[in-house]
Short mmCIF file of C-alpha atoms in Angstrom, two decimals:
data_model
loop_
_atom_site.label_atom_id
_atom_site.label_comp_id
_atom_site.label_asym_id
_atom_site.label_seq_id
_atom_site.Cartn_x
_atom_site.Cartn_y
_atom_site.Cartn_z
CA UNK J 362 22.38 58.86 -32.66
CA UNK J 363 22.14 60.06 -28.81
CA UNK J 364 18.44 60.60 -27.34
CA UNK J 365 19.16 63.90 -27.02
CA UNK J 366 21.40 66.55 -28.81
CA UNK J 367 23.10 69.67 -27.78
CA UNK J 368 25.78 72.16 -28.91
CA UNK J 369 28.00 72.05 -26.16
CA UNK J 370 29.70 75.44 -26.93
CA UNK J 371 31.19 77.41 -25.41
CA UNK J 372 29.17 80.36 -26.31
CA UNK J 373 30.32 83.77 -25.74
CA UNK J 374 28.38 86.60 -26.11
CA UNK J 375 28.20 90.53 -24.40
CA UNK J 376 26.22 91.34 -21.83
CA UNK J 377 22.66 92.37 -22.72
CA UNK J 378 22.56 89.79 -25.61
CA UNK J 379 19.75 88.08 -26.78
CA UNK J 380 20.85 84.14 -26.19
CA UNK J 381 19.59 81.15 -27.72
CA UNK J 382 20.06 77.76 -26.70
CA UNK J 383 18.77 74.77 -28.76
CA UNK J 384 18.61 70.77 -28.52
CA UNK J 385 17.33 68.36 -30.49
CA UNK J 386 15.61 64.99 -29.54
CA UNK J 387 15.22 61.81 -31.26
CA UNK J 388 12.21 60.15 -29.06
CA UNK J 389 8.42 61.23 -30.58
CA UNK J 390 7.41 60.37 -27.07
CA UNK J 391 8.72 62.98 -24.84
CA UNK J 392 6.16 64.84 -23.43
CA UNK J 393 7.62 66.97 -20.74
CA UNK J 394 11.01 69.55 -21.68
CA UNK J 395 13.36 71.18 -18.62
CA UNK J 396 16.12 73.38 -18.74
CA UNK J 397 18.56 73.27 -16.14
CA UNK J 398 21.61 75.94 -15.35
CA UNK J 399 24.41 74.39 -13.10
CA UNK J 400 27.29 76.28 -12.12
CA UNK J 401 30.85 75.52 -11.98
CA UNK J 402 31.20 72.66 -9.52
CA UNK J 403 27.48 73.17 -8.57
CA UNK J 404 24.14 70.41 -8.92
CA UNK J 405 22.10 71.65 -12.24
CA UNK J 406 18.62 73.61 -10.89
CA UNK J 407 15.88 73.72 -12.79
CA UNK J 408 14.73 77.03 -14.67
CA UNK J 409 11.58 76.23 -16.61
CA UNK J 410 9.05 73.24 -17.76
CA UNK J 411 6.72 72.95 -20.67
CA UNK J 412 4.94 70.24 -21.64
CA UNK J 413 3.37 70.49 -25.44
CA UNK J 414 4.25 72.37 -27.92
CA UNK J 415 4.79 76.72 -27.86
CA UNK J 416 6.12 79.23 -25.56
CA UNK J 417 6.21 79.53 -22.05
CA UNK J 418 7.43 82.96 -20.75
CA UNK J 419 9.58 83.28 -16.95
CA UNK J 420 11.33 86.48 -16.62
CA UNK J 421 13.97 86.99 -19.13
CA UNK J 422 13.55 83.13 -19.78
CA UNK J 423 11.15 81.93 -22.45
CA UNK J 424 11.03 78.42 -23.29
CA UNK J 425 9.96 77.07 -26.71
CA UNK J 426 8.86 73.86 -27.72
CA UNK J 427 8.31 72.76 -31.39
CA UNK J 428 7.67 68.61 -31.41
CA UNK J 429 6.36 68.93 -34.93
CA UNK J 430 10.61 68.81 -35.46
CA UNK J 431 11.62 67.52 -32.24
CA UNK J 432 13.13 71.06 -31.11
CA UNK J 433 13.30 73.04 -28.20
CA UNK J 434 15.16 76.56 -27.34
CA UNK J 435 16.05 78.40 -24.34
CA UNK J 436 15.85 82.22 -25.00
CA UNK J 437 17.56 84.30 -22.08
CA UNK J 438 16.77 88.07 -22.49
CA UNK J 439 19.12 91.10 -21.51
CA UNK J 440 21.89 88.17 -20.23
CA UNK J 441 23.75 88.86 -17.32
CA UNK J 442 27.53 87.91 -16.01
CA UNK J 443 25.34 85.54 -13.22
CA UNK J 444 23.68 83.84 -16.56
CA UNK J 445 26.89 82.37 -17.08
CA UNK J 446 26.81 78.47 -16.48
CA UNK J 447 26.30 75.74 -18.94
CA UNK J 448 22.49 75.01 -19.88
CA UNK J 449 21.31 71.11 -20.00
CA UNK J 450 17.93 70.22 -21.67
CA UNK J 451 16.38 67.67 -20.36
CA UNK J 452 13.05 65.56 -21.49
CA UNK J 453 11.28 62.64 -20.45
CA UNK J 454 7.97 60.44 -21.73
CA UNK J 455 5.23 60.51 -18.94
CA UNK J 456 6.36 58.24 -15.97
CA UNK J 457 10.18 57.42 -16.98
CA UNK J 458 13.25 58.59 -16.61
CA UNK J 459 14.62 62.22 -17.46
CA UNK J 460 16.80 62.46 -20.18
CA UNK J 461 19.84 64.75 -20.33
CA UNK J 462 21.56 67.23 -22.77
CA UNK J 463 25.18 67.05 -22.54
CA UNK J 464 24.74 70.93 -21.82
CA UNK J 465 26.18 74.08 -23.52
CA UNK J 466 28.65 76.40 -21.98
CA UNK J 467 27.64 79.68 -21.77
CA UNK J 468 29.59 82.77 -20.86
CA UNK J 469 28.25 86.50 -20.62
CA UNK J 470 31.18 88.75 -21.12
CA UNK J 471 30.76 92.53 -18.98
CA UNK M 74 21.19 75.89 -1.72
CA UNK M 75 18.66 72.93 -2.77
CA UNK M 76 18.63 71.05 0.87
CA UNK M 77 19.87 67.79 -0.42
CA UNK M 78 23.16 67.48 1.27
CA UNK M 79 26.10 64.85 -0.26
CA UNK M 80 29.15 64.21 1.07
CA UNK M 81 32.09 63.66 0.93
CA UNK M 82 32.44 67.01 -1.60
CA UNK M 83 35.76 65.28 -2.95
CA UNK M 84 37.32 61.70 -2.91
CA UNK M 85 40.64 60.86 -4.29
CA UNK M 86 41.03 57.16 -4.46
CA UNK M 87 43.25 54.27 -6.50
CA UNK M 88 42.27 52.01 -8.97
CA UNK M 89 40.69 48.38 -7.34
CA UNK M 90 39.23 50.66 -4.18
CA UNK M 91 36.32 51.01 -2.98
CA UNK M 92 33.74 53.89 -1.91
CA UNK M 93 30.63 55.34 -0.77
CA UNK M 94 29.19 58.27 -1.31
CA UNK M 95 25.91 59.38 0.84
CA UNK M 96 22.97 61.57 0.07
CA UNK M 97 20.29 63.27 2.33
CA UNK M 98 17.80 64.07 0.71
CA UNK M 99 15.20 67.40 1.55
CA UNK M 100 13.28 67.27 3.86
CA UNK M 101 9.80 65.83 3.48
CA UNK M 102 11.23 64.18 -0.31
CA UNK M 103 10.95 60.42 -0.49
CA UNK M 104 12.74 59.57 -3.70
CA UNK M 105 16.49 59.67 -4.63
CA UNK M 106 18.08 59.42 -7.92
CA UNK M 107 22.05 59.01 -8.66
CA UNK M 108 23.25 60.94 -11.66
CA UNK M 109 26.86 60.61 -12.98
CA UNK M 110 28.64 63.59 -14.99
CA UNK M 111 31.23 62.67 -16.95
CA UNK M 112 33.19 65.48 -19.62
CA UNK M 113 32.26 63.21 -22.36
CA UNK M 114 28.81 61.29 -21.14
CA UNK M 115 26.86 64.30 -19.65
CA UNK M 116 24.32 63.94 -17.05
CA UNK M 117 23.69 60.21 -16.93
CA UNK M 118 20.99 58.27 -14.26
CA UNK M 119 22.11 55.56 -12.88
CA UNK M 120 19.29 54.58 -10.20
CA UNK M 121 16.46 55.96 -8.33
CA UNK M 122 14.77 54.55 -4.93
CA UNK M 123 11.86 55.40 -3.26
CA UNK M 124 10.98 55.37 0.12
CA UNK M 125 13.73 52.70 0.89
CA UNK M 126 12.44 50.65 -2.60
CA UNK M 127 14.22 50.20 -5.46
CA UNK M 128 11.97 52.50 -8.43
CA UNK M 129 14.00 52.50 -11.39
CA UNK M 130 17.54 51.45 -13.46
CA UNK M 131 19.22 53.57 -15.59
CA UNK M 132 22.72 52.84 -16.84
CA UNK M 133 24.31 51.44 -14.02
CA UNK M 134 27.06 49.07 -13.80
CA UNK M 135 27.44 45.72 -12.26
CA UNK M 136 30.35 47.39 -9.49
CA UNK M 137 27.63 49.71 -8.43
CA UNK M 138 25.34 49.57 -5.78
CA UNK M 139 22.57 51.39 -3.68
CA UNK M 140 20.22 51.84 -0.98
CA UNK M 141 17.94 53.81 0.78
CA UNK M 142 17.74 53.55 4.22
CA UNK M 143 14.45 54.19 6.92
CA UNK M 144 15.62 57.47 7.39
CA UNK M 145 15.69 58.18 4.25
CA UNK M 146 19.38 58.87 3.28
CA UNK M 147 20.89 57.01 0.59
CA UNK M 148 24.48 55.12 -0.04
CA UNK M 149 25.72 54.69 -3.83
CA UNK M 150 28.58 51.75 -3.14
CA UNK M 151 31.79 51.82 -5.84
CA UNK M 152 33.76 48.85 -5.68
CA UNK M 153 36.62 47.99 -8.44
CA UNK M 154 36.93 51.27 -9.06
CA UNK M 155 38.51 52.16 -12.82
CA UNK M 156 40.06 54.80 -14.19
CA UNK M 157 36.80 55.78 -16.32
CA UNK M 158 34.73 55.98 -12.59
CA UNK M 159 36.24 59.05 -12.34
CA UNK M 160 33.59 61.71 -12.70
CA UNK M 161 31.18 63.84 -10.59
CA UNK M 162 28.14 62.02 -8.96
CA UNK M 163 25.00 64.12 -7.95
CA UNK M 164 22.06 62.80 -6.24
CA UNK M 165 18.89 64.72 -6.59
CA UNK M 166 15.39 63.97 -4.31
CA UNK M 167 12.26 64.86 -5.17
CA UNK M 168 8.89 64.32 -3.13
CA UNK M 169 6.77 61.62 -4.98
CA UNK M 170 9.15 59.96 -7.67
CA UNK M 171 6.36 59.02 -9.43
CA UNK M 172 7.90 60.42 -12.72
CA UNK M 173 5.29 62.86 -13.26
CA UNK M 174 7.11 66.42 -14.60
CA UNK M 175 5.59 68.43 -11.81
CA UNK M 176 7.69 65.89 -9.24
CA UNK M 177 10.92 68.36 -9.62
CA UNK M 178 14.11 66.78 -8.73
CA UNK M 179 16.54 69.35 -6.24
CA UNK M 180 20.26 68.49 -6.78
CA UNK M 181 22.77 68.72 -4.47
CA UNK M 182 26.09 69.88 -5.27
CA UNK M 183 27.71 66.24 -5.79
CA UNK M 184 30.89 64.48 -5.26
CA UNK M 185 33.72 64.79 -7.15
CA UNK M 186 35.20 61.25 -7.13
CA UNK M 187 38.79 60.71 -9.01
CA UNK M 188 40.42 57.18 -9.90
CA UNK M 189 44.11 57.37 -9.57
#
């Protein structure tokens, strides 16, 4: 079982959709959760941090964290064509490494 | 654009070769990591140095090799290059690379490195 799980997609949804994007995580010690967006032949940049459990709110982004079942979701509001690009969670304990989703493909059709 | 810089954008190489690829990191960052994205691996670390020191190993093989130099800048070194090498490598920087989340790592846009 990988460290960290993600349903790579594609997902394909109309513009102004509600999206959700989930992984799952294997490790009880992650502490800290990112979600990065990379474009097409672009370096991933990251949108949003938590650390602990709940929502955190940036924009149309909100971030949710449940570690009670090792879950955590992206929620993009009112997507856009420019919100297409494929998502990667990413989580790490406190001083090591980050940890990677293998990222999910998301297209916002006009 | 992030201000870490990588070049060359694209290598096309044969199998048994060998590269390297070079980072700059932003300015004022001290710490470079080296990520390889593969279709069917994801976004995998391979090392991370900083301030010219060695910090941390992730899954990086025997063939490969790194520095960071005085000014900063990093080299990742590919030597017996396979087939499977093939992928994109990204280096990120951040400014402490002391692991803690607030120490955000910038990527640059990587190198697209394929193994004829």
């Amino acid at each position: 079982q990988k460290e960290v799980e993600q349903d790579p997609g594609p997902l394909s949804v109309p513009e102004g959709a509600i999206v959700s994007l989930n992984c799952t995580y294997s490790n009880s010690a992650f502490q800290y959760f990112m979600w990065y967006r990379q474009y097409s032949r672009k370096g991933p940049e990251l949108l949003m941090y938590t650390y602990s459990s709940g929502n955190k709110e940036d924009g149309r982004f909100t971030a949710q964290v449940d570690k009670s079942s090792k879950y955590i979701s992206l929620f993009i509001r009112d997507s856009q064509p420019s919100d297409s690009a494929t998502y990667l969670c990413a989580m790490k304990t406190s001083y090591d490494k980050v940890i990677f989703g293998p990222g999910t493909s998301l297209s916002v059709i006009p | 654009d992030s201000g870490v810089t990588q070049t060359p954008k694209h290598l096309i190489t044969a199998t048994g070769q060998r590269v390297t690829l070079r980072c700059s990191p932003r300015s004022g960052d001290l710490s470079v990591y080296w990520y390889q994205q593969s279709l069917d691996q994801g976004l995998q670390f391979l090392i991370q140095y900083y301030n010219g020191e060695e910090r941390a190993k992730g899954n990086i093989l025997e063939r490969f090799s790194a520095q960071q130099f005085p000014d900063l800048h990093s080299e990742l070194n590919l030597s017996s290059l396979e087939l499977g090498d093939s992928a994109l490598y990204f280096c990120a920087s951040s400014f402490r690379g002391s692991g803690a989340y607030t120490d955000t790592q910038y990527f640059g846009p990587g190198t697209r490195l394929t193994v004829l």
